[in-house]
Short mmCIF file of C-alpha atoms in Angstrom, two decimals:
data_model
loop_
_atom_site.label_atom_id
_atom_site.label_comp_id
_atom_site.label_asym_id
_atom_site.label_seq_id
_atom_site.Cartn_x
_atom_site.Cartn_y
_atom_site.Cartn_z
CA MET A 8 35.26 -0.28 -172.20
CA SER A 9 33.27 -3.13 -173.77
CA GLU A 10 35.26 -2.63 -176.99
CA PHE A 11 38.39 -3.44 -174.97
CA PHE A 12 36.93 -6.72 -173.79
CA ALA A 13 35.96 -7.59 -177.36
CA MET A 14 39.70 -7.71 -178.13
CA GLY A 15 39.05 -6.84 -181.77
CA GLY A 16 36.83 -9.90 -182.11
CA TYR A 17 39.47 -12.28 -180.73
CA ALA A 18 38.09 -12.25 -177.18
CA ALA A 19 37.35 -15.98 -177.41
CA TYR A 20 41.07 -16.67 -177.77
CA VAL A 21 42.80 -13.94 -175.77
CA TRP A 22 40.84 -14.14 -172.52
CA PRO A 23 40.88 -17.95 -172.15
CA SER A 24 44.64 -17.96 -172.55
CA PHE A 25 45.04 -15.28 -169.87
CA LEU A 26 42.57 -17.18 -167.67
CA LEU A 27 44.47 -20.43 -168.18
CA ALA A 28 47.71 -18.65 -167.31
CA ALA A 29 46.15 -17.32 -164.11
CA ILE A 30 44.88 -20.77 -163.14
CA ILE A 31 48.27 -22.41 -163.73
CA LEU A 32 50.18 -19.67 -161.91
CA VAL A 33 47.87 -19.84 -158.88
CA ALA A 34 47.82 -23.65 -158.83
CA ASN A 35 51.61 -23.77 -158.74
CA ILE A 36 51.64 -21.52 -155.70
CA VAL A 37 48.84 -23.24 -153.82
CA ALA A 38 50.13 -26.79 -154.38
CA PRO A 39 53.49 -26.41 -152.60
CA LEU A 40 51.97 -24.47 -149.72
CA GLN A 41 49.38 -27.18 -149.17
CA GLN A 42 51.99 -29.91 -149.43
CA HIS A 43 54.11 -28.03 -146.91
CA LYS A 44 51.23 -27.65 -144.45
CA ARG A 45 50.21 -31.30 -144.94
CA VAL A 46 53.71 -32.54 -144.09
CA LEU A 47 54.00 -30.28 -141.07
CA THR A 48 50.68 -31.42 -139.61
CA GLU A 49 51.65 -35.04 -140.29
CA ILE A 50 54.87 -34.62 -138.33
CA ALA A 51 53.04 -32.81 -135.54
CA ARG A 52 50.54 -35.67 -135.26
CA LYS A 53 53.36 -38.24 -135.11
CA LEU A 54 55.11 -36.19 -132.45
CA ARG A 55 52.04 -35.97 -130.31
CA ARG A 56 51.46 -39.73 -130.60
CA ALA A 57 55.12 -40.41 -129.72
CA ARG A 58 54.90 -38.17 -126.65
CA LYS A 59 51.63 -39.79 -125.57
CA GLU A 60 53.26 -43.27 -125.70
CA GLN A 61 56.17 -42.09 -123.54
CA SER A 62 54.04 -40.50 -120.84
CA MET B 10 83.60 -16.74 -148.48
CA ILE B 11 82.17 -18.61 -151.46
CA VAL B 12 83.11 -21.96 -149.96
CA ARG B 13 81.39 -21.03 -146.71
CA PHE B 14 78.33 -20.03 -148.71
CA PHE B 15 78.29 -23.37 -150.52
CA HIS B 16 78.87 -25.24 -147.31
CA GLN B 17 76.09 -23.41 -145.55
CA MET B 18 73.69 -23.76 -148.46
CA GLY B 19 74.34 -27.46 -148.23
CA SER B 20 72.71 -27.69 -144.81
CA PRO B 21 68.95 -28.16 -145.16
CA ARG B 22 68.16 -26.14 -142.07
CA TYR B 23 70.07 -23.06 -143.32
CA PHE B 24 68.57 -23.38 -146.82
CA TYR B 25 65.09 -23.75 -145.31
CA GLY B 26 65.53 -20.54 -143.35
CA VAL B 27 67.02 -18.52 -146.20
CA ALA B 28 64.33 -19.73 -148.60
CA GLY B 29 61.67 -18.71 -146.11
CA LYS B 30 63.06 -15.17 -146.02
CA LEU B 31 63.49 -14.90 -149.80
CA ILE B 32 60.04 -16.04 -150.87
CA PRO B 33 58.15 -12.85 -149.87
CA TRP B 34 60.67 -10.74 -151.81
CA PHE B 35 60.26 -12.90 -154.90
CA MET B 36 56.47 -12.85 -154.64
CA VAL B 37 56.21 -9.07 -154.23
CA SER B 38 58.55 -8.31 -157.14
CA PHE B 39 56.76 -10.93 -159.24
CA LEU B 40 53.38 -9.28 -158.64
CA ILE B 41 54.72 -5.81 -159.41
CA THR B 42 56.32 -6.84 -162.70
CA LEU B 43 53.25 -8.91 -163.60
CA VAL B 44 50.88 -5.98 -163.16
CA LEU B 45 53.24 -3.70 -165.09
CA GLY B 46 53.70 -6.23 -167.89
CA LEU B 47 49.98 -6.92 -168.23
CA TYR B 48 49.06 -3.25 -168.10
CA TYR B 49 51.53 -2.33 -170.84
CA GLY B 50 50.82 -5.49 -172.81
CA LEU B 51 47.04 -5.23 -172.79
CA PHE B 52 46.41 -1.50 -172.71
CA VAL B 53 49.38 0.46 -173.96
CA ALA B 54 50.86 -1.69 -176.72
CA PRO B 55 49.25 -0.95 -180.13
CA PRO B 56 47.40 -3.72 -182.00
CA ASP B 57 49.47 -5.66 -184.50
CA TYR B 58 48.93 -4.50 -188.10
CA GLN B 59 48.40 -8.10 -189.24
CA GLN B 60 46.93 -10.01 -186.32
CA GLY B 61 45.06 -7.17 -184.64
CA GLU B 62 44.46 -7.85 -180.95
CA SER B 63 45.01 -11.64 -181.00
CA TYR B 64 48.78 -11.19 -180.86
CA ARG B 65 48.41 -10.14 -177.18
CA ILE B 66 48.40 -13.86 -176.32
CA MET B 67 52.13 -13.54 -177.08
CA TYR B 68 52.58 -11.85 -173.68
CA ILE B 69 51.80 -15.18 -172.04
CA HIS B 70 52.91 -17.63 -174.74
CA VAL B 71 56.45 -16.40 -175.41
CA PRO B 72 57.53 -15.88 -171.76
CA ALA B 73 56.06 -19.30 -170.89
CA ALA B 74 58.00 -20.94 -173.73
CA TRP B 75 61.21 -19.19 -172.61
CA MET B 76 60.55 -20.29 -169.05
CA SER B 77 60.04 -23.93 -170.08
CA MET B 78 63.49 -23.94 -171.68
CA PHE B 79 65.10 -21.88 -168.90
CA ILE B 80 63.79 -24.13 -166.12
CA TYR B 81 64.97 -27.29 -167.88
CA VAL B 82 68.48 -25.86 -168.16
CA VAL B 83 68.39 -24.82 -164.48
CA MET B 84 67.31 -28.37 -163.60
CA ALA B 85 70.15 -29.86 -165.62
CA VAL B 86 72.75 -27.54 -164.08
CA SER B 87 71.54 -28.17 -160.53
CA GLY B 88 71.41 -31.88 -161.38
CA LEU B 89 75.04 -31.74 -162.45
CA ILE B 90 76.04 -29.91 -159.26
CA SER B 91 74.14 -32.40 -157.10
CA LEU B 92 75.79 -35.37 -158.83
CA VAL B 93 79.31 -33.96 -158.86
CA TRP B 94 79.47 -32.26 -155.45
CA ARG B 95 76.71 -34.27 -153.76
CA ILE B 96 75.08 -31.07 -152.41
CA LYS B 97 71.70 -32.18 -151.04
CA MET B 98 70.01 -28.85 -151.66
CA THR B 99 70.61 -28.76 -155.41
CA GLU B 100 68.95 -32.19 -155.62
CA VAL B 101 65.89 -30.63 -154.01
CA VAL B 102 65.95 -27.77 -156.54
CA VAL B 103 65.90 -30.26 -159.43
CA ILE B 104 62.70 -31.94 -158.41
CA SER B 105 61.09 -28.75 -157.12
CA SER B 106 61.47 -27.17 -160.57
CA ALA B 107 60.04 -30.14 -162.50
CA THR B 108 56.34 -29.43 -161.92
CA VAL B 109 56.70 -25.70 -162.53
CA GLY B 110 58.61 -26.37 -165.72
CA ALA B 111 55.98 -28.82 -166.91
CA SER B 112 53.21 -26.31 -166.15
CA PHE B 113 54.98 -23.56 -168.10
CA THR B 114 55.49 -25.94 -171.04
CA PHE B 115 51.82 -26.90 -170.98
CA LEU B 116 50.87 -23.22 -170.71
CA ALA B 117 53.08 -22.40 -173.71
CA LEU B 118 51.45 -25.22 -175.71
CA ALA B 119 47.90 -24.26 -174.76
CA THR B 120 48.36 -20.55 -175.44
CA GLY B 121 50.26 -21.43 -178.64
CA SER B 122 47.30 -23.39 -179.88
CA LEU B 123 44.87 -20.67 -178.77
CA TRP B 124 46.99 -18.15 -180.68
CA GLY B 125 47.34 -20.45 -183.69
CA LYS B 126 43.58 -20.97 -184.08
CA PRO B 127 42.77 -17.42 -185.32
CA MET B 128 46.06 -17.16 -187.20
CA TRP B 129 46.27 -20.57 -188.88
CA GLY B 130 42.69 -21.71 -188.52
CA SER B 131 43.42 -24.91 -186.56
CA TRP B 132 44.04 -25.74 -182.93
CA TRP B 133 47.24 -27.67 -183.55
CA VAL B 134 49.80 -27.07 -186.29
CA TRP B 135 52.91 -29.26 -186.53
CA ASP B 136 55.06 -26.17 -186.42
CA ALA B 137 58.69 -26.76 -185.45
CA ARG B 138 58.52 -24.76 -182.24
CA LEU B 139 55.23 -26.21 -181.04
CA THR B 140 56.46 -29.75 -181.78
CA SER B 141 59.71 -29.22 -179.87
CA GLU B 142 57.68 -27.74 -177.03
CA LEU B 143 55.47 -30.85 -177.03
CA LEU B 144 58.52 -33.13 -176.83
CA LEU B 145 59.90 -30.96 -174.04
CA LEU B 146 56.63 -31.56 -172.17
CA PHE B 147 57.17 -35.31 -172.49
CA LEU B 148 60.70 -34.91 -171.13
CA TYR B 149 59.30 -33.06 -168.11
CA LEU B 150 56.57 -35.67 -167.58
CA GLY B 151 59.25 -38.37 -167.78
CA ILE B 152 61.18 -36.66 -165.01
CA ILE B 153 58.11 -36.26 -162.81
CA ALA B 154 57.05 -39.88 -163.43
CA LEU B 155 60.52 -41.23 -162.65
CA HIS B 156 60.74 -39.20 -159.45
CA SER B 157 57.35 -40.37 -158.18
CA ALA B 158 58.09 -44.00 -159.11
CA ILE B 159 61.21 -44.34 -156.95
CA GLU B 160 60.41 -44.66 -153.24
CA ASP B 161 63.75 -43.63 -151.76
CA LYS B 162 63.77 -39.86 -152.39
CA ARG B 163 67.58 -39.60 -152.28
CA VAL B 164 67.94 -42.17 -155.09
CA ALA B 165 65.03 -40.60 -156.95
CA ALA B 166 66.60 -37.15 -156.90
CA ARG B 167 69.92 -38.44 -158.27
CA ALA B 168 68.21 -40.56 -160.93
CA VAL B 169 66.20 -37.51 -161.99
CA SER B 170 69.39 -35.43 -162.13
CA ILE B 171 70.90 -37.90 -164.59
CA LEU B 172 67.71 -37.87 -166.67
CA ALA B 173 67.72 -34.06 -166.72
CA LEU B 174 71.34 -34.10 -167.91
CA VAL B 175 70.60 -36.67 -170.62
CA GLY B 176 67.58 -34.58 -171.58
CA VAL B 177 69.44 -31.30 -171.81
CA VAL B 178 72.07 -32.89 -174.07
CA ASN B 179 69.29 -34.16 -176.34
CA ILE B 180 67.19 -30.98 -176.48
CA PRO B 181 69.28 -29.20 -179.14
CA ILE B 182 69.42 -32.43 -181.19
CA ILE B 183 65.65 -32.87 -180.93
CA HIS B 184 65.07 -29.21 -181.78
CA TYR B 185 67.44 -29.32 -184.77
CA SER B 186 65.88 -32.52 -186.13
CA VAL B 187 62.35 -31.13 -185.69
CA GLU B 188 63.41 -27.97 -187.55
CA TRP B 189 64.82 -30.15 -190.33
CA TRP B 190 61.69 -32.25 -190.35
CA ASN B 191 59.50 -29.16 -190.39
CA THR B 192 61.18 -27.49 -193.36
CA LEU B 193 60.79 -30.73 -195.35
CA HIS B 194 57.01 -30.77 -195.30
CA GLN B 195 55.97 -27.16 -195.17
CA PRO B 196 57.05 -24.49 -197.62
CA ALA B 197 59.62 -22.29 -195.87
CA SER B 198 57.47 -19.24 -196.51
CA ILE B 199 55.13 -19.98 -193.57
CA THR B 200 54.65 -16.91 -191.36
CA LYS B 201 57.43 -16.74 -188.85
CA PHE B 202 55.84 -17.78 -185.57
CA GLY B 203 58.63 -16.42 -183.43
CA LYS B 204 59.32 -12.87 -182.35
CA PRO B 205 58.87 -10.67 -185.41
CA SER B 206 61.14 -7.62 -185.15
CA MET B 207 58.99 -5.55 -182.78
CA ASP B 208 59.17 -1.94 -181.88
CA MET B 209 59.77 -0.96 -178.27
CA SER B 210 56.15 -0.54 -177.24
CA MET B 211 55.56 -4.26 -177.85
CA LEU B 212 58.96 -5.51 -176.74
CA VAL B 213 59.02 -3.81 -173.32
CA PRO B 214 55.87 -5.56 -172.00
CA LEU B 215 57.20 -8.86 -173.31
CA LEU B 216 60.49 -8.48 -171.42
CA THR B 217 58.68 -7.36 -168.25
CA MET B 218 56.49 -10.45 -168.45
CA ALA B 219 59.58 -12.61 -168.97
CA ILE B 220 61.21 -11.10 -165.87
CA SER B 221 58.03 -11.51 -163.83
CA PHE B 222 57.82 -15.20 -164.80
CA LYS B 223 61.41 -15.68 -163.70
CA LEU B 224 60.66 -14.07 -160.33
CA TYR B 225 57.58 -16.26 -160.08
CA TYR B 226 59.74 -19.32 -160.73
CA GLY B 227 62.12 -18.19 -157.99
CA ALA B 228 59.29 -17.95 -155.47
CA VAL B 229 57.63 -21.25 -156.42
CA VAL B 230 60.82 -23.31 -156.57
CA LEU B 231 61.76 -22.12 -153.09
CA MET B 232 58.28 -22.93 -151.78
CA ARG B 233 58.42 -26.43 -153.22
CA ALA B 234 61.98 -26.85 -151.96
CA ARG B 235 60.89 -26.00 -148.41
CA ALA B 236 58.08 -28.54 -148.59
CA GLU B 237 60.46 -31.15 -149.99
CA ILE B 238 63.08 -30.42 -147.29
CA VAL B 239 60.60 -30.78 -144.45
CA GLU B 240 59.40 -34.04 -145.95
CA ARG B 241 62.95 -35.39 -146.30
CA GLU B 242 64.22 -34.24 -142.94
CA ARG B 243 61.04 -35.19 -141.11
CA ASN B 244 62.83 -36.93 -138.28
CA ALA B 245 65.64 -34.41 -137.99
CA ARG B 246 65.67 -32.65 -134.64
CA TRP B 247 65.37 -29.13 -136.10
CA VAL B 248 62.18 -30.13 -137.93
CA GLN B 249 60.68 -31.51 -134.72
CA GLU B 250 61.48 -28.24 -132.93
CA LEU B 251 60.00 -26.31 -135.84
CA VAL B 252 56.79 -28.30 -135.64
CA GLN B 253 56.55 -27.89 -131.88
CA GLU B 254 57.09 -24.14 -132.22
CA GLU B 255 54.30 -23.91 -134.73
CA ALA B 256 52.04 -26.17 -132.71
CA LYS B 257 52.25 -23.79 -129.72
CA MET C 13 94.48 -64.86 -159.39
CA SER C 14 95.26 -63.46 -162.85
CA THR C 15 93.28 -60.33 -163.33
CA LEU C 16 91.28 -60.23 -166.55
CA SER C 17 92.33 -57.68 -169.13
CA LEU C 18 89.59 -55.29 -170.17
CA THR C 19 89.11 -56.75 -173.62
CA SER C 20 88.85 -60.31 -172.30
CA ALA C 21 86.34 -59.13 -169.67
CA PHE C 22 84.37 -57.46 -172.45
CA THR C 23 84.38 -60.54 -174.69
CA LEU C 24 83.65 -62.84 -171.75
CA LEU C 25 80.58 -60.81 -170.82
CA LEU C 26 79.48 -60.68 -174.44
CA LYS C 27 79.89 -64.44 -174.87
CA ARG C 28 77.99 -65.04 -171.64
CA ASP C 29 75.06 -62.92 -172.77
CA MET C 30 74.98 -64.46 -176.22
CA THR C 31 74.92 -68.01 -174.82
CA LEU C 32 72.20 -66.99 -172.38
CA ALA C 33 70.19 -65.55 -175.25
CA TYR C 34 70.91 -68.58 -177.40
CA ARG C 35 69.57 -70.86 -174.68
CA ARG C 36 66.28 -69.01 -174.80
CA ARG C 37 66.16 -69.04 -178.62
CA SER C 38 62.40 -69.05 -178.79
CA GLU C 39 62.33 -65.66 -177.08
CA LEU C 40 64.63 -64.17 -179.68
CA VAL C 41 61.95 -64.20 -182.32
CA ASN C 42 59.45 -62.16 -180.28
CA PRO C 43 60.70 -58.64 -181.15
CA LEU C 44 60.89 -59.74 -184.77
CA LEU C 45 57.31 -61.03 -184.80
CA PHE C 46 56.14 -57.85 -183.07
CA PHE C 47 57.96 -55.78 -185.71
CA VAL C 48 56.35 -57.61 -188.64
CA LEU C 49 52.93 -57.68 -186.98
CA VAL C 50 52.83 -53.96 -186.21
CA THR C 51 53.96 -53.15 -189.75
CA ALA C 52 51.29 -55.43 -191.20
CA MET C 53 48.63 -53.72 -189.10
CA PHE C 54 49.02 -50.34 -190.78
CA PRO C 55 47.80 -51.20 -194.28
CA LEU C 56 44.79 -52.84 -192.60
CA GLY C 57 44.16 -49.58 -190.85
CA ILE C 58 44.93 -47.27 -193.74
CA GLY C 59 43.39 -49.22 -196.61
CA ASN C 60 45.12 -50.90 -199.52
CA ASP C 61 45.60 -47.90 -201.80
CA PRO C 62 49.23 -48.55 -202.86
CA LYS C 63 50.21 -44.92 -203.26
CA LEU C 64 49.02 -44.09 -199.74
CA ILE C 65 50.81 -47.10 -198.25
CA GLU C 66 54.01 -46.21 -200.04
CA ALA C 67 53.83 -42.64 -198.77
CA VAL C 68 53.40 -43.91 -195.21
CA GLY C 69 55.73 -46.94 -195.57
CA PRO C 70 59.08 -45.66 -194.25
CA GLY C 71 57.41 -43.98 -191.27
CA VAL C 72 55.50 -47.15 -190.41
CA ILE C 73 58.56 -49.35 -190.58
CA TRP C 74 60.57 -47.05 -188.39
CA VAL C 75 57.85 -46.50 -185.80
CA ALA C 76 57.44 -50.28 -185.64
CA ALA C 77 61.24 -50.69 -185.24
CA LEU C 78 61.15 -48.10 -182.45
CA LEU C 79 58.38 -49.93 -180.60
CA ALA C 80 60.05 -53.33 -181.09
CA ALA C 81 63.30 -51.97 -179.66
CA LEU C 82 61.41 -50.38 -176.78
CA LEU C 83 59.58 -53.60 -176.04
CA SER C 84 62.79 -55.60 -175.82
CA LEU C 85 64.74 -53.02 -173.81
CA ASP C 86 63.44 -54.14 -170.44
CA ALA C 87 65.18 -57.51 -170.75
CA MET C 88 68.59 -55.85 -170.97
CA PHE C 89 69.31 -55.66 -167.21
CA ARG C 90 66.20 -57.25 -165.75
CA SER C 91 67.45 -60.85 -165.43
CA ASP C 92 70.87 -59.77 -164.15
CA PHE C 93 69.24 -57.40 -161.66
CA GLU C 94 67.02 -60.13 -160.26
CA ASP C 95 69.72 -62.74 -159.74
CA GLY C 96 72.17 -60.17 -158.37
CA SER C 97 74.83 -60.54 -161.05
CA LEU C 98 74.33 -56.88 -161.98
CA GLU C 99 75.86 -55.88 -158.63
CA GLN C 100 78.83 -58.15 -159.32
CA PHE C 101 79.52 -56.35 -162.60
CA MET C 102 79.36 -53.04 -160.80
CA LEU C 103 81.99 -54.22 -158.32
CA SER C 104 84.45 -55.31 -160.99
CA ALA C 105 87.77 -53.50 -161.32
CA HIS C 106 87.09 -52.63 -164.94
CA PRO C 107 85.31 -49.42 -165.92
CA VAL C 108 81.62 -50.15 -165.68
CA SER C 109 80.78 -48.26 -168.89
CA ILE C 110 82.79 -50.77 -170.95
CA LEU C 111 81.01 -53.72 -169.33
CA VAL C 112 77.70 -51.96 -169.89
CA LEU C 113 78.70 -51.50 -173.52
CA ALA C 114 79.14 -55.27 -173.77
CA LYS C 115 75.63 -55.78 -172.44
CA ILE C 116 74.21 -53.18 -174.85
CA LEU C 117 76.02 -54.82 -177.77
CA ALA C 118 74.65 -58.22 -176.75
CA HIS C 119 71.17 -56.72 -176.49
CA TRP C 120 71.49 -55.14 -179.93
CA LEU C 121 72.73 -58.36 -181.54
CA VAL C 122 69.72 -60.16 -180.12
CA THR C 123 67.01 -57.58 -180.84
CA GLY C 124 68.29 -54.86 -183.22
CA LEU C 125 69.90 -57.10 -185.81
CA PRO C 126 66.79 -59.26 -186.49
CA LEU C 127 64.88 -56.08 -187.44
CA PHE C 128 67.55 -55.45 -190.05
CA ILE C 129 67.03 -58.93 -191.48
CA ALA C 130 63.24 -58.58 -191.62
CA ALA C 131 63.38 -55.15 -193.31
CA PRO C 132 63.36 -56.30 -196.98
CA LEU C 133 60.27 -58.43 -196.36
CA LEU C 134 58.48 -55.47 -194.79
CA ALA C 135 59.62 -53.14 -197.57
CA VAL C 136 57.85 -55.45 -200.00
CA LEU C 137 54.79 -55.60 -197.74
CA LEU C 138 54.56 -51.80 -197.79
CA ASN C 139 55.49 -51.74 -201.49
CA ILE C 140 58.52 -49.58 -200.98
CA PRO C 141 60.39 -49.65 -204.32
CA GLY C 142 63.30 -52.07 -204.56
CA ASP C 143 66.05 -49.47 -204.99
CA ALA C 144 65.14 -47.86 -201.65
CA ILE C 145 65.60 -51.11 -199.73
CA PRO C 146 69.41 -50.80 -199.39
CA THR C 147 68.94 -47.36 -197.83
CA LEU C 148 66.26 -48.73 -195.54
CA MET C 149 68.61 -51.48 -194.37
CA LEU C 150 71.43 -48.98 -193.96
CA THR C 151 69.28 -46.75 -191.78
CA LEU C 152 68.29 -49.79 -189.71
CA ILE C 153 71.92 -50.82 -189.27
CA LEU C 154 72.86 -47.29 -188.19
CA GLY C 155 69.68 -46.52 -186.24
CA THR C 156 68.89 -49.60 -184.16
CA PRO C 157 72.16 -49.47 -182.17
CA VAL C 158 71.31 -45.87 -181.26
CA LEU C 159 67.94 -47.12 -180.00
CA SER C 160 69.67 -49.70 -177.81
CA LEU C 161 72.26 -47.21 -176.56
CA ILE C 162 69.81 -44.44 -175.64
CA GLY C 163 67.34 -47.04 -174.35
CA SER C 164 69.99 -48.49 -172.04
CA VAL C 165 70.10 -45.19 -170.12
CA GLY C 166 66.34 -45.37 -169.56
CA VAL C 167 66.53 -49.03 -168.56
CA ALA C 168 69.34 -48.33 -166.10
CA LEU C 169 67.21 -45.64 -164.47
CA THR C 170 64.12 -47.83 -164.19
CA VAL C 171 65.81 -51.18 -163.41
CA GLY C 172 64.97 -50.91 -159.73
CA LEU C 173 61.27 -50.33 -160.29
CA ARG C 174 58.78 -53.17 -160.26
CA ARG C 175 56.69 -51.88 -163.15
CA GLY C 176 59.22 -49.70 -164.88
CA GLY C 177 57.99 -50.59 -168.40
CA VAL C 178 55.55 -47.73 -168.93
CA ILE C 179 57.88 -45.14 -167.46
CA LEU C 180 60.68 -46.49 -169.63
CA SER C 181 58.73 -45.65 -172.79
CA LEU C 182 57.90 -42.18 -171.46
CA LEU C 183 61.58 -41.52 -170.73
CA VAL C 184 63.01 -42.98 -173.90
CA LEU C 185 60.59 -42.24 -176.76
CA PRO C 186 61.18 -38.47 -176.87
CA LEU C 187 64.90 -39.21 -177.15
CA TYR C 188 64.21 -41.52 -180.12
CA VAL C 189 62.61 -38.73 -182.16
CA PRO C 190 65.79 -37.54 -183.95
CA VAL C 191 66.62 -41.09 -185.07
CA LEU C 192 63.04 -41.55 -186.30
CA ILE C 193 63.05 -38.28 -188.23
CA PHE C 194 66.36 -38.76 -190.01
CA ALA C 195 65.93 -42.48 -190.73
CA THR C 196 62.45 -42.03 -192.20
CA ASP C 197 63.59 -39.01 -194.17
CA ALA C 198 66.56 -40.97 -195.57
CA VAL C 199 64.26 -43.70 -196.85
CA LYS C 200 61.79 -41.18 -198.26
CA THR C 201 64.48 -39.37 -200.24
CA ALA C 202 65.87 -42.72 -201.39
CA ILE C 203 62.42 -43.64 -202.77
CA VAL C 204 62.41 -40.41 -204.78
CA GLY C 205 65.97 -41.18 -205.91
CA ILE C 206 67.76 -38.21 -204.36
CA PRO C 207 71.14 -39.07 -202.74
CA THR C 208 70.72 -39.54 -198.98
CA THR C 209 74.27 -38.83 -197.81
CA ALA C 210 73.11 -35.98 -195.55
CA GLN C 211 70.61 -38.02 -193.52
CA LEU C 212 72.88 -41.06 -193.32
CA SER C 213 75.85 -39.01 -192.13
CA ILE C 214 73.70 -37.43 -189.40
CA LEU C 215 72.49 -40.89 -188.40
CA SER C 216 76.05 -42.18 -188.14
CA ALA C 217 76.99 -39.05 -186.16
CA MET C 218 74.20 -39.92 -183.73
CA LEU C 219 75.47 -43.49 -183.59
CA VAL C 220 79.03 -42.43 -182.76
CA GLY C 221 77.83 -39.81 -180.30
CA SER C 222 75.59 -42.16 -178.37
CA LEU C 223 78.22 -44.90 -178.55
CA VAL C 224 80.56 -42.62 -176.58
CA LEU C 225 78.14 -40.91 -174.21
CA ALA C 226 75.39 -43.45 -173.50
CA PRO C 227 77.53 -46.06 -171.66
CA LEU C 228 78.80 -43.34 -169.31
CA ALA C 229 75.26 -42.23 -168.51
CA THR C 230 74.11 -45.84 -168.17
CA ALA C 231 76.97 -46.70 -165.80
CA ALA C 232 76.17 -43.67 -163.65
CA SER C 233 72.46 -44.50 -163.66
CA LEU C 234 73.14 -48.11 -162.68
CA ARG C 235 75.35 -46.98 -159.84
CA ILE C 236 72.49 -44.77 -158.62
CA SER C 237 69.67 -47.28 -159.14
CA LEU C 238 71.58 -49.99 -157.30
CA SER C 239 72.72 -47.73 -154.46
#
């Protein structure tokens, strides 16, 4: 199994590129979800404040 | 029927709902094809007779490079639609694809340089494809910078659509001139960096990875579009109801 | 009220811009000074080995021309945007792309042309051989209008922004690459003495292409930025 990880001696190039790909793919999923949640909570907070002023 | 589809897709609320339903499908099929592609690419495909194992970086580099081009064309087309037919939702698609496109271009550049190091002995080679990819990255960054600089998001989206159109017209010219420039300074005999004629066992994983990246793009662009829609329609009534529902 | 014909509107706008530029004559020389200064910097950076400077010469001149054009682009619509006359042009009955073309031509006459005049001096500075100078000037005549035309699209997109300058260079420089490559290559082959018809014909194709397409994109961008 360790021979597989050695990647024929090119491990130092193959694995970082796969790692970088993983990081970029995950980041591009997390970022929009966070932005979405942030906007929703922002709107919720504004709503609550608006309702408090009316009552 | 088509007209109704276009009309409906135009309404943010309908698009928001449909996108919400589609995302899980995109994500699941992306993960399946990714696992398949990686399994075949890393384990099954034989080592290259010249480059040994280092060529496996191709399974990330080539699909990413294809995606960077594909996404820019999708942005230009949706920009054209949003300018000509004023459909709000295609505007959202343009800006939602920009960051993903830029990330794929950066990924293609980084893995290209990681692949080039063992093969050509240096981290960066002014190869025609890498140079065009670098210029494509600047085009993407220009689009992202322009969008963030303009406050009014409606104006920003239409300005970005024009820039994407101007960009897509220039990409072949830039690519052709970089090819011309590249053949001037380097002997033409340099190893072909592109897809050497591969047998099936190498080609199949590559195509699966390409498909999985496209599915990934589908999922991410819809996620970003939903976030962008909620931000734009923040004081629309349906968004308020949505927020109250979730708050309960 | 007699409506202006298109050509008279075009010439009127051109005359207006030229007189405005002429009134601020001292400002006209700035892009030129910048062009000469940047070109003079390179030998200081590279060292005075003539062969090295000659090898780098055409590239240096053209990168300097690119930066000089970029520097002067912002002024194209800025003053009209601030005093509101840009909106008046947009409301005119004539096609906006033709009026925009007048503004781009005025901008080129004020900033692109001086670079063409300064080129022989710089060729001597970077000891580019004499027989390559005509080609250098030809590439400048063909190339600098393309810089103004493509740049006008970027300016139109960033005219509404307070500090649009940096973004303008990010938008426009990648689009300048083809002009840079073919112009520099034309001068390099001229130095070696090989005929440069191929590069020059591609440059003029770019000129004609951008002459037709750029004003349309600029007009559309202006309509959006001012909306």
